[in-house]
């Protein structure tokens, strides 16, 4: 076990860590002789904890990774090829899926950019709780994140033992989405009957949600041992304090791989225009029915949106969340595109010949 990391149960082989044909076909013959595949199971500030199916290794991120953008660097869940001495990263394999957020400067002096927070995930448990923390707008954001990443979401509502009936939370979830969901007591395995079918050997499940919703408790109960510390929840707003401080993978007894993430209070994700169009199809089908093509959906006559809200066919909260997410996506896309353009210009400037290069000295004839 590496320092500062709760070790995995000993996997039998790479397949137990999630290795499959998608990754195997990326490895060329010479690499099979000189390199070993290893999966990133934890990320620290200056190093990675990886597992090669036999042992955990701590690898330093070398200087060349600092020249890449944040989402191009290895993150928890990535597969790497490690040299024969198991000391250096040869290269990172292409990802089957990746969960990204928008970060306003991951490192000091950096601009807004996309940051990969987990890779090669099969299922996302969107964890919320049956109290004031439950938020339809927040759930829509997590569902958009899963949709954009091409990952199956499952809504897990914890703390059902603290309420008389979960019907209201069940109804509120069904009003948003048709994805699978379940209500559980994170301390009681007998309430996990709808959770276990997703815990398949070799599959990676990422748990995402706000601080205090019970992600660490759920993980500890599933593992049958203490893996993550548990924090208190403030009574005034049902919010918790961060106890999970880094993203890490844990192997359960049945072979499933649980990827725990810190609570994310600012849900700033790169949703994707196509994702928003599919998730809010009901709204985008109404917009062309407005009388005016430049309708801003406030007080204009003939507005199909305000008419639907007035008739109770569209939730005003849902429409406002759609507009907010749409504006964020537009702003983030523009900012990230500008960053990419600036990076290309910088590279081009470095490639341009300098004054000395352009004025070659002529040899004097004797």
mmCIF file of C-alpha atoms in Angstrom:
data_model
loop_
_atom_site.group_PDB
_atom_site.id
_atom_site.type_symbol
_atom_site.label_atom_id
_atom_site.label_comp_id
_atom_site.label_asym_id
_atom_site.label_seq_id
_atom_site.Cartn_x
_atom_site.Cartn_y
_atom_site.Cartn_z
ATOM 1 C CA UNK A 1 0.000 0.000 0.000
ATOM 2 C CA UNK A 2 1.359 3.411 -0.943
ATOM 3 C CA UNK A 3 1.584 6.164 1.626
ATOM 4 C CA UNK A 4 -1.589 8.199 2.128
ATOM 5 C CA UNK A 5 -3.831 5.859 0.146
ATOM 6 C CA UNK A 6 -6.258 3.148 1.265
ATOM 7 C CA UNK A 7 -5.033 0.123 -0.718
ATOM 8 C CA UNK A 8 -7.146 -2.013 -3.016
ATOM 9 C CA UNK A 9 -8.129 -5.552 -2.213
ATOM 10 C CA UNK A 10 -5.657 -7.628 -4.226
ATOM 11 C CA UNK A 11 -7.029 -7.962 -7.778
ATOM 12 C CA UNK A 12 -6.396 -11.297 -9.505
ATOM 13 C CA UNK A 13 -5.376 -9.719 -12.820
ATOM 14 C CA UNK A 14 -5.733 -6.664 -15.046
ATOM 15 C CA UNK A 15 -9.257 -7.718 -16.037
ATOM 16 C CA UNK A 16 -10.297 -7.317 -12.406
ATOM 17 C CA UNK A 17 -9.165 -3.672 -12.677
ATOM 18 C CA UNK A 18 -11.373 -3.066 -15.714
ATOM 19 C CA UNK A 19 -8.929 -4.006 -18.509
ATOM 20 C CA UNK A 20 -10.787 -5.012 -21.664
ATOM 21 C CA UNK A 21 -10.506 -5.216 -25.435
ATOM 22 C CA UNK A 22 -10.916 -1.455 -25.937
ATOM 23 C CA UNK A 23 -7.598 -0.860 -24.158
ATOM 24 C CA UNK A 24 -5.802 -4.033 -25.230
ATOM 25 C CA UNK A 25 -6.135 -3.228 -28.943
ATOM 26 C CA UNK A 26 -4.308 0.085 -28.404
ATOM 27 C CA UNK A 27 -1.081 -1.642 -27.307
ATOM 28 C CA UNK A 28 1.376 -2.381 -30.121
ATOM 29 C CA UNK A 29 3.684 -5.416 -30.134
ATOM 30 C CA UNK A 30 6.870 -3.647 -29.060
ATOM 31 C CA UNK A 31 5.003 -2.134 -26.096
ATOM 32 C CA UNK A 32 3.821 -5.566 -24.981
ATOM 33 C CA UNK A 33 7.458 -6.571 -24.533
ATOM 34 C CA UNK A 34 8.710 -3.342 -22.955
ATOM 35 C CA UNK A 35 5.757 -1.968 -20.990
ATOM 36 C CA UNK A 36 3.186 -2.980 -18.394
ATOM 37 C CA UNK A 37 -0.416 -1.680 -18.299
ATOM 38 C CA UNK A 38 -1.422 -0.042 -15.008
ATOM 39 C CA UNK A 39 -4.540 1.787 -13.907
ATOM 40 C CA UNK A 40 -4.568 5.072 -12.014
ATOM 41 C CA UNK A 41 -6.374 4.432 -8.729
ATOM 42 C CA UNK A 42 -5.589 7.736 -7.003
ATOM 43 C CA UNK A 43 -4.201 11.159 -7.915
ATOM 44 C CA UNK A 44 -2.120 13.366 -5.640
ATOM 45 C CA UNK A 45 -0.697 16.820 -6.291
ATOM 46 C CA UNK A 46 2.630 15.616 -7.697
ATOM 47 C CA UNK A 47 2.178 11.880 -8.153
ATOM 48 C CA UNK A 48 -0.131 9.077 -9.241
ATOM 49 C CA UNK A 49 -0.949 5.845 -7.449
ATOM 50 C CA UNK A 50 -1.365 3.074 -10.037
ATOM 51 C CA UNK A 51 -1.979 -0.687 -9.908
ATOM 52 C CA UNK A 52 -0.620 -3.186 -12.431
ATOM 53 C CA UNK A 53 -2.653 -6.174 -11.210
ATOM 54 C CA UNK A 54 0.139 -7.309 -8.912
ATOM 55 C CA UNK A 55 1.119 -4.300 -6.856
ATOM 56 C CA UNK A 56 0.541 -0.613 -6.229
ATOM 57 C CA UNK A 57 3.111 1.840 -7.554
ATOM 58 C CA UNK A 58 3.653 5.540 -6.941
ATOM 59 C CA UNK A 59 4.732 7.380 -10.088
ATOM 60 C CA UNK A 60 5.878 10.969 -10.315
ATOM 61 C CA UNK A 61 4.371 13.123 -13.057
ATOM 62 C CA UNK A 62 7.344 14.186 -15.130
ATOM 63 C CA UNK A 63 7.923 17.629 -16.596
ATOM 64 C CA UNK A 64 6.350 16.934 -20.013
ATOM 65 C CA UNK A 65 2.903 16.524 -18.410
ATOM 66 C CA UNK A 66 3.025 20.127 -17.169
ATOM 67 C CA UNK A 67 3.018 21.233 -20.822
ATOM 68 C CA UNK A 68 -0.332 19.513 -21.478
ATOM 69 C CA UNK A 69 -3.787 20.893 -20.708
ATOM 70 C CA UNK A 70 -5.510 19.718 -17.549
ATOM 71 C CA UNK A 71 -7.882 17.279 -19.244
ATOM 72 C CA UNK A 72 -4.984 15.678 -21.155
ATOM 73 C CA UNK A 73 -3.170 14.662 -17.966
ATOM 74 C CA UNK A 74 -3.776 11.275 -16.295
ATOM 75 C CA UNK A 75 -6.698 11.214 -13.901
ATOM 76 C CA UNK A 76 -8.287 8.583 -11.687
ATOM 77 C CA UNK A 77 -9.442 5.658 -13.833
ATOM 78 C CA UNK A 78 -6.993 6.211 -16.697
ATOM 79 C CA UNK A 79 -4.910 3.357 -18.118
ATOM 80 C CA UNK A 80 -1.178 3.920 -18.549
ATOM 81 C CA UNK A 81 1.684 1.978 -20.042
ATOM 82 C CA UNK A 82 4.547 1.900 -17.526
ATOM 83 C CA UNK A 83 8.157 1.101 -18.448
ATOM 84 C CA UNK A 84 9.754 -2.269 -17.618
ATOM 85 C CA UNK A 85 11.282 -0.880 -14.412
ATOM 86 C CA UNK A 86 7.859 0.401 -13.346
ATOM 87 C CA UNK A 87 9.289 3.844 -12.697
ATOM 88 C CA UNK A 88 8.118 6.000 -15.628
ATOM 89 C CA UNK A 89 4.955 6.540 -17.639
ATOM 90 C CA UNK A 90 5.506 5.541 -21.261
ATOM 91 C CA UNK A 91 2.140 6.850 -22.454
ATOM 92 C CA UNK A 92 -1.549 7.130 -21.587
ATOM 93 C CA UNK A 93 -4.104 5.038 -23.484
ATOM 94 C CA UNK A 94 -7.189 6.592 -25.097
ATOM 95 C CA UNK A 95 -10.185 6.841 -22.795
ATOM 96 C CA UNK A 96 -13.427 4.955 -23.274
ATOM 97 C CA UNK A 97 -15.254 7.665 -21.318
ATOM 98 C CA UNK A 98 -14.279 10.753 -19.377
ATOM 99 C CA UNK A 99 -16.063 12.991 -16.871
ATOM 100 C CA UNK A 100 -15.011 16.623 -17.230
ATOM 101 C CA UNK A 101 -15.753 19.802 -15.366
ATOM 102 C CA UNK A 102 -14.908 23.407 -16.149
ATOM 103 C CA UNK A 103 -12.317 24.784 -13.760
ATOM 104 C CA UNK A 104 -11.481 28.455 -13.388
ATOM 105 C CA UNK A 105 -7.736 27.929 -13.213
ATOM 106 C CA UNK A 106 -6.658 24.525 -11.952
ATOM 107 C CA UNK A 107 -3.189 25.859 -11.206
ATOM 108 C CA UNK A 108 -2.096 29.358 -10.302
ATOM 109 C CA UNK A 109 -2.136 31.659 -13.301
ATOM 110 C CA UNK A 110 -4.141 29.320 -15.517
ATOM 111 C CA UNK A 111 -7.283 30.341 -17.339
ATOM 112 C CA UNK A 112 -10.656 28.621 -17.452
ATOM 113 C CA UNK A 113 -10.238 25.148 -18.874
ATOM 114 C CA UNK A 114 -11.707 21.671 -18.912
ATOM 115 C CA UNK A 115 -10.471 19.342 -16.173
ATOM 116 C CA UNK A 116 -10.844 15.548 -16.335
ATOM 117 C CA UNK A 117 -12.026 14.288 -12.945
ATOM 118 C CA UNK A 118 -12.553 10.585 -13.775
ATOM 119 C CA UNK A 119 -11.954 8.308 -16.749
ATOM 120 C CA UNK A 120 -13.189 4.955 -18.056
ATOM 121 C CA UNK A 121 -16.321 4.918 -15.902
ATOM 122 C CA UNK A 122 -19.211 2.551 -16.696
ATOM 123 C CA UNK A 123 -21.906 3.896 -14.342
ATOM 124 C CA UNK A 124 -22.416 7.094 -12.357
ATOM 125 C CA UNK A 125 -24.255 6.908 -9.050
ATOM 126 C CA UNK A 126 -25.740 10.407 -8.705
ATOM 127 C CA UNK A 127 -26.074 10.505 -4.927
ATOM 128 C CA UNK A 128 -28.496 12.917 -3.265
ATOM 129 C CA UNK A 129 -30.416 12.758 -0.004
ATOM 130 C CA UNK A 130 -34.030 12.810 1.136
ATOM 131 C CA UNK A 131 -33.896 16.225 2.792
ATOM 132 C CA UNK A 132 -33.435 19.887 1.850
ATOM 133 C CA UNK A 133 -30.288 18.978 -0.133
ATOM 134 C CA UNK A 134 -32.459 17.352 -2.826
ATOM 135 C CA UNK A 135 -32.485 19.740 -5.796
ATOM 136 C CA UNK A 136 -34.053 19.145 -9.201
ATOM 137 C CA UNK A 137 -31.742 21.694 -10.834
ATOM 138 C CA UNK A 138 -28.661 20.002 -9.381
ATOM 139 C CA UNK A 139 -29.910 16.588 -10.515
ATOM 140 C CA UNK A 140 -30.424 17.916 -14.045
ATOM 141 C CA UNK A 141 -26.810 19.060 -14.075
ATOM 142 C CA UNK A 142 -25.470 15.670 -13.004
ATOM 143 C CA UNK A 143 -27.704 13.907 -15.535
ATOM 144 C CA UNK A 144 -26.434 16.230 -18.278
ATOM 145 C CA UNK A 145 -22.873 15.455 -17.194
ATOM 146 C CA UNK A 146 -23.516 11.687 -17.466
ATOM 147 C CA UNK A 147 -25.293 12.056 -20.808
ATOM 148 C CA UNK A 148 -22.490 14.159 -22.270
ATOM 149 C CA UNK A 149 -19.918 11.564 -21.148
ATOM 150 C CA UNK A 150 -21.966 8.676 -22.537
ATOM 151 C CA UNK A 151 -22.203 7.032 -19.086
ATOM 152 C CA UNK A 152 -25.281 5.353 -17.569
ATOM 153 C CA UNK A 153 -26.554 7.365 -14.569
ATOM 154 C CA UNK A 154 -28.383 5.896 -11.569
ATOM 155 C CA UNK A 155 -29.961 8.252 -9.025
ATOM 156 C CA UNK A 156 -29.351 7.060 -5.455
ATOM 157 C CA UNK A 157 -31.390 8.898 -2.801
ATOM 158 C CA UNK A 158 -29.959 8.317 0.681
ATOM 159 C CA UNK A 159 -31.302 8.888 4.206
ATOM 160 C CA UNK A 160 -34.683 7.305 3.449
ATOM 161 C CA UNK A 161 -34.649 6.064 7.066
ATOM 162 C CA UNK A 162 -35.089 9.658 8.266
ATOM 163 C CA UNK A 163 -38.422 10.224 6.498
ATOM 164 C CA UNK A 164 -41.827 8.573 6.866
ATOM 165 C CA UNK A 165 -42.334 8.102 3.132
ATOM 166 C CA UNK A 166 -40.120 8.456 0.092
ATOM 167 C CA UNK A 167 -43.004 8.929 -2.321
ATOM 168 C CA UNK A 168 -42.491 12.688 -2.705
ATOM 169 C CA UNK A 169 -38.813 12.240 -3.623
ATOM 170 C CA UNK A 170 -39.753 9.367 -5.935
ATOM 171 C CA UNK A 171 -42.314 11.586 -7.690
ATOM 172 C CA UNK A 172 -39.899 14.527 -7.960
ATOM 173 C CA UNK A 173 -37.273 12.266 -9.550
ATOM 174 C CA UNK A 174 -39.747 10.699 -11.999
ATOM 175 C CA UNK A 175 -40.873 14.177 -13.049
ATOM 176 C CA UNK A 176 -37.301 14.858 -14.195
ATOM 177 C CA UNK A 177 -36.061 11.663 -15.775
ATOM 178 C CA UNK A 178 -36.686 8.018 -16.567
ATOM 179 C CA UNK A 179 -33.210 6.845 -15.537
ATOM 180 C CA UNK A 180 -33.035 4.151 -12.821
ATOM 181 C CA UNK A 181 -33.266 5.404 -9.233
ATOM 182 C CA UNK A 182 -33.467 3.959 -5.755
ATOM 183 C CA UNK A 183 -33.984 5.105 -2.166
ATOM 184 C CA UNK A 184 -31.588 3.676 0.419
ATOM 185 C CA UNK A 185 -30.373 3.898 3.973
ATOM 186 C CA UNK A 186 -26.613 4.140 3.425
ATOM 187 C CA UNK A 187 -26.019 2.307 6.716
ATOM 188 C CA UNK A 188 -28.280 -0.666 5.918
ATOM 189 C CA UNK A 189 -27.308 -3.180 3.208
ATOM 190 C CA UNK A 190 -30.822 -4.610 3.188
ATOM 191 C CA UNK A 191 -31.992 -1.443 1.392
ATOM 192 C CA UNK A 192 -29.464 -1.920 -1.427
ATOM 193 C CA UNK A 193 -31.476 -4.415 -3.506
ATOM 194 C CA UNK A 194 -31.665 -1.979 -6.443
ATOM 195 C CA UNK A 195 -27.999 -0.999 -6.067
ATOM 196 C CA UNK A 196 -26.374 -4.448 -6.275
ATOM 197 C CA UNK A 197 -27.302 -5.173 -9.953
ATOM 198 C CA UNK A 198 -24.990 -2.309 -10.984
ATOM 199 C CA UNK A 199 -22.055 -3.642 -8.950
ATOM 200 C CA UNK A 200 -20.558 -5.992 -11.530
ATOM 201 C CA UNK A 201 -17.014 -7.364 -11.380
ATOM 202 C CA UNK A 202 -14.565 -5.334 -13.473
ATOM 203 C CA UNK A 203 -17.028 -2.455 -13.897
ATOM 204 C CA UNK A 204 -16.246 1.029 -12.564
ATOM 205 C CA UNK A 205 -18.948 3.000 -10.761
ATOM 206 C CA UNK A 206 -18.309 6.664 -9.936
ATOM 207 C CA UNK A 207 -20.173 8.194 -7.006
ATOM 208 C CA UNK A 208 -20.922 11.883 -7.441
ATOM 209 C CA UNK A 209 -22.900 14.303 -5.329
ATOM 210 C CA UNK A 210 -22.676 17.164 -2.862
ATOM 211 C CA UNK A 211 -20.868 16.923 0.467
ATOM 212 C CA UNK A 212 -22.959 15.369 3.204
ATOM 213 C CA UNK A 213 -25.296 13.256 1.048
ATOM 214 C CA UNK A 214 -23.764 9.990 2.269
ATOM 215 C CA UNK A 215 -21.288 8.954 -0.455
ATOM 216 C CA UNK A 216 -18.590 7.945 2.050
ATOM 217 C CA UNK A 217 -21.114 6.124 4.255
ATOM 218 C CA UNK A 218 -22.460 4.272 1.221
ATOM 219 C CA UNK A 219 -18.943 3.255 0.176
ATOM 220 C CA UNK A 220 -18.012 2.082 3.675
ATOM 221 C CA UNK A 221 -21.185 -0.014 3.944
ATOM 222 C CA UNK A 222 -20.690 -1.562 0.508
ATOM 223 C CA UNK A 223 -17.064 -2.377 1.315
ATOM 224 C CA UNK A 224 -17.913 -3.715 4.767
ATOM 225 C CA UNK A 225 -14.989 -1.768 6.218
ATOM 226 C CA UNK A 226 -13.900 1.795 6.981
ATOM 227 C CA UNK A 227 -12.506 3.368 3.797
ATOM 228 C CA UNK A 228 -13.536 7.017 3.960
ATOM 229 C CA UNK A 229 -14.081 9.328 6.932
ATOM 230 C CA UNK A 230 -17.616 10.556 7.496
ATOM 231 C CA UNK A 231 -18.427 14.209 8.159
ATOM 232 C CA UNK A 232 -21.252 15.948 9.986
ATOM 233 C CA UNK A 233 -24.141 17.651 8.224
ATOM 234 C CA UNK A 234 -25.218 21.185 9.158
ATOM 235 C CA UNK A 235 -28.799 21.209 10.405
ATOM 236 C CA UNK A 236 -29.664 24.636 8.965
ATOM 237 C CA UNK A 237 -29.179 23.714 5.279
ATOM 238 C CA UNK A 238 -28.568 19.912 5.262
ATOM 239 C CA UNK A 239 -25.123 20.428 3.736
ATOM 240 C CA UNK A 240 -22.037 18.537 4.746
ATOM 241 C CA UNK A 241 -18.337 19.192 5.054
ATOM 242 C CA UNK A 242 -15.758 17.703 2.697
ATOM 243 C CA UNK A 243 -14.390 14.412 4.057
ATOM 244 C CA UNK A 244 -13.254 12.866 0.771
ATOM 245 C CA UNK A 245 -10.372 15.050 -0.412
ATOM 246 C CA UNK A 246 -9.223 13.183 -3.520
ATOM 247 C CA UNK A 247 -10.621 10.858 -6.154
ATOM 248 C CA UNK A 248 -9.761 7.206 -5.618
ATOM 249 C CA UNK A 249 -10.810 3.721 -6.736
ATOM 250 C CA UNK A 250 -11.762 0.974 -4.280
ATOM 251 C CA UNK A 251 -12.286 -2.710 -5.131
ATOM 252 C CA UNK A 252 -15.302 -4.329 -3.467
ATOM 253 C CA UNK A 253 -15.515 -7.995 -2.453
ATOM 254 C CA UNK A 254 -17.722 -8.796 -5.451
ATOM 255 C CA UNK A 255 -15.185 -7.309 -7.900
ATOM 256 C CA UNK A 256 -16.910 -3.991 -8.618
ATOM 257 C CA UNK A 257 -14.681 -0.895 -8.647
ATOM 258 C CA UNK A 258 -16.037 2.136 -6.763
ATOM 259 C CA UNK A 259 -14.624 5.546 -7.670
ATOM 260 C CA UNK A 260 -15.287 8.022 -4.882
ATOM 261 C CA UNK A 261 -15.140 11.757 -5.603
ATOM 262 C CA UNK A 262 -15.096 14.795 -3.297
ATOM 263 C CA UNK A 263 -18.334 16.723 -3.020
ATOM 264 C CA UNK A 264 -18.595 19.311 -5.791
ATOM 265 C CA UNK A 265 -20.423 22.425 -4.603
ATOM 266 C CA UNK A 266 -19.976 24.397 -7.827
ATOM 267 C CA UNK A 267 -21.379 22.194 -10.568
ATOM 268 C CA UNK A 268 -19.643 23.833 -13.491
ATOM 269 C CA UNK A 269 -19.564 21.222 -16.227
ATOM 270 C CA UNK A 270 -19.049 21.219 -19.974
ATOM 271 C CA UNK A 271 -22.490 19.945 -20.931
ATOM 272 C CA UNK A 272 -22.440 20.099 -24.731
ATOM 273 C CA UNK A 273 -25.117 21.718 -26.863
ATOM 274 C CA UNK A 274 -26.371 18.361 -28.185
ATOM 275 C CA UNK A 275 -26.781 17.033 -24.638
ATOM 276 C CA UNK A 276 -28.853 20.044 -23.567
ATOM 277 C CA UNK A 277 -31.017 19.768 -26.690
ATOM 278 C CA UNK A 278 -31.815 16.144 -25.904
ATOM 279 C CA UNK A 279 -32.373 16.628 -22.174
ATOM 280 C CA UNK A 280 -34.597 19.681 -22.649
ATOM 281 C CA UNK A 281 -36.302 18.587 -25.856
ATOM 282 C CA UNK A 282 -39.694 19.645 -24.481
ATOM 283 C CA UNK A 283 -38.461 23.236 -24.182
ATOM 284 C CA UNK A 284 -36.654 23.301 -27.522
ATOM 285 C CA UNK A 285 -39.803 21.966 -29.226
ATOM 286 C CA UNK A 286 -41.773 24.908 -27.792
ATOM 287 C CA UNK A 287 -39.372 27.704 -28.770
ATOM 288 C CA UNK A 288 -40.074 27.583 -32.557
ATOM 289 C CA UNK A 289 -43.791 27.981 -31.747
ATOM 290 C CA UNK A 290 -43.233 31.497 -30.376
ATOM 291 C CA UNK A 291 -44.788 34.271 -32.487
ATOM 292 C CA UNK A 292 -41.503 36.161 -32.794
ATOM 293 C CA UNK A 293 -38.208 34.533 -33.760
ATOM 294 C CA UNK A 294 -36.267 36.803 -31.366
ATOM 295 C CA UNK A 295 -38.603 36.108 -28.429
ATOM 296 C CA UNK A 296 -36.803 36.235 -25.073
ATOM 297 C CA UNK A 297 -39.692 34.408 -23.337
ATOM 298 C CA UNK A 298 -40.573 37.067 -20.786
ATOM 299 C CA UNK A 299 -43.571 39.249 -21.661
ATOM 300 C CA UNK A 300 -43.781 39.045 -25.468
ATOM 301 C CA UNK A 301 -47.216 38.298 -26.951
ATOM 302 C CA UNK A 302 -47.552 34.867 -28.488
ATOM 303 C CA UNK A 303 -44.722 33.326 -26.447
ATOM 304 C CA UNK A 304 -45.146 29.556 -26.366
ATOM 305 C CA UNK A 305 -42.888 29.237 -23.307
ATOM 306 C CA UNK A 306 -44.826 31.634 -21.056
ATOM 307 C CA UNK A 307 -48.083 30.072 -22.284
ATOM 308 C CA UNK A 308 -46.860 26.582 -21.332
ATOM 309 C CA UNK A 309 -45.729 27.817 -17.908
ATOM 310 C CA UNK A 310 -49.072 29.552 -17.338
ATOM 311 C CA UNK A 311 -50.961 26.389 -18.316
ATOM 312 C CA UNK A 312 -48.893 24.292 -15.919
ATOM 313 C CA UNK A 313 -47.352 22.262 -18.764
ATOM 314 C CA UNK A 314 -43.807 23.553 -18.118
ATOM 315 C CA UNK A 315 -42.099 24.117 -14.793
ATOM 316 C CA UNK A 316 -40.676 27.647 -14.547
ATOM 317 C CA UNK A 317 -37.741 26.291 -12.499
ATOM 318 C CA UNK A 318 -36.888 23.822 -15.259
ATOM 319 C CA UNK A 319 -36.941 26.551 -17.929
ATOM 320 C CA UNK A 320 -34.730 28.852 -15.840
ATOM 321 C CA UNK A 321 -32.252 26.013 -15.260
ATOM 322 C CA UNK A 322 -32.208 25.281 -19.003
ATOM 323 C CA UNK A 323 -31.399 28.929 -19.784
ATOM 324 C CA UNK A 324 -28.697 29.028 -17.096
ATOM 325 C CA UNK A 325 -27.037 25.838 -18.356
ATOM 326 C CA UNK A 326 -27.292 27.044 -21.956
ATOM 327 C CA UNK A 327 -25.590 30.342 -21.096
ATOM 328 C CA UNK A 328 -22.853 28.531 -19.157
ATOM 329 C CA UNK A 329 -22.200 26.130 -22.028
ATOM 330 C CA UNK A 330 -21.958 28.997 -24.510
ATOM 331 C CA UNK A 331 -19.606 30.964 -22.262
ATOM 332 C CA UNK A 332 -17.372 27.980 -21.467
ATOM 333 C CA UNK A 333 -17.197 26.840 -25.092
ATOM 334 C CA UNK A 334 -16.159 30.333 -26.192
ATOM 335 C CA UNK A 335 -13.552 30.641 -23.421
ATOM 336 C CA UNK A 336 -12.048 27.210 -24.061
ATOM 337 C CA UNK A 337 -11.967 27.859 -27.832
ATOM 338 C CA UNK A 338 -10.145 31.135 -27.160
ATOM 339 C CA UNK A 339 -7.623 29.300 -24.954
ATOM 340 C CA UNK A 340 -6.996 26.743 -27.707
ATOM 341 C CA UNK A 341 -6.562 29.535 -30.273
ATOM 342 C CA UNK A 342 -4.106 31.368 -28.026
ATOM 343 C CA UNK A 343 -2.160 28.135 -27.513
ATOM 344 C CA UNK A 344 -1.926 27.562 -31.282
ATOM 345 C CA UNK A 345 -0.748 31.140 -31.812
ATOM 346 C CA UNK A 346 1.919 30.669 -29.151
ATOM 347 C CA UNK A 347 3.169 27.505 -30.863
ATOM 348 C CA UNK A 348 3.202 29.241 -34.239
ATOM 349 C CA UNK A 349 5.230 32.135 -32.816
ATOM 350 C CA UNK A 350 7.796 29.675 -31.524
ATOM 351 C CA UNK A 351 8.021 28.070 -34.977
ATOM 352 C CA UNK A 352 8.436 31.365 -36.829
ATOM 353 C CA UNK A 353 12.062 32.071 -37.902
ATOM 354 C CA UNK A 354 13.840 34.788 -35.972
ATOM 355 C CA UNK A 355 15.824 37.667 -37.525
ATOM 356 C CA UNK A 356 19.048 35.681 -37.433
ATOM 357 C CA UNK A 357 17.430 32.654 -39.066
ATOM 358 C CA UNK A 358 15.957 34.687 -41.919
ATOM 359 C CA UNK A 359 19.238 36.471 -42.746
ATOM 360 C CA UNK A 360 21.670 33.723 -43.528
ATOM 361 C CA UNK A 361 25.265 34.854 -43.904
ATOM 362 C CA UNK A 362 26.729 34.467 -47.361
ATOM 363 C CA UNK A 363 30.150 32.968 -47.749
ATOM 364 C CA UNK A 364 32.754 35.391 -49.134
ATOM 365 C CA UNK A 365 34.353 34.249 -52.335
ATOM 366 C CA UNK A 366 38.149 34.425 -52.467
#
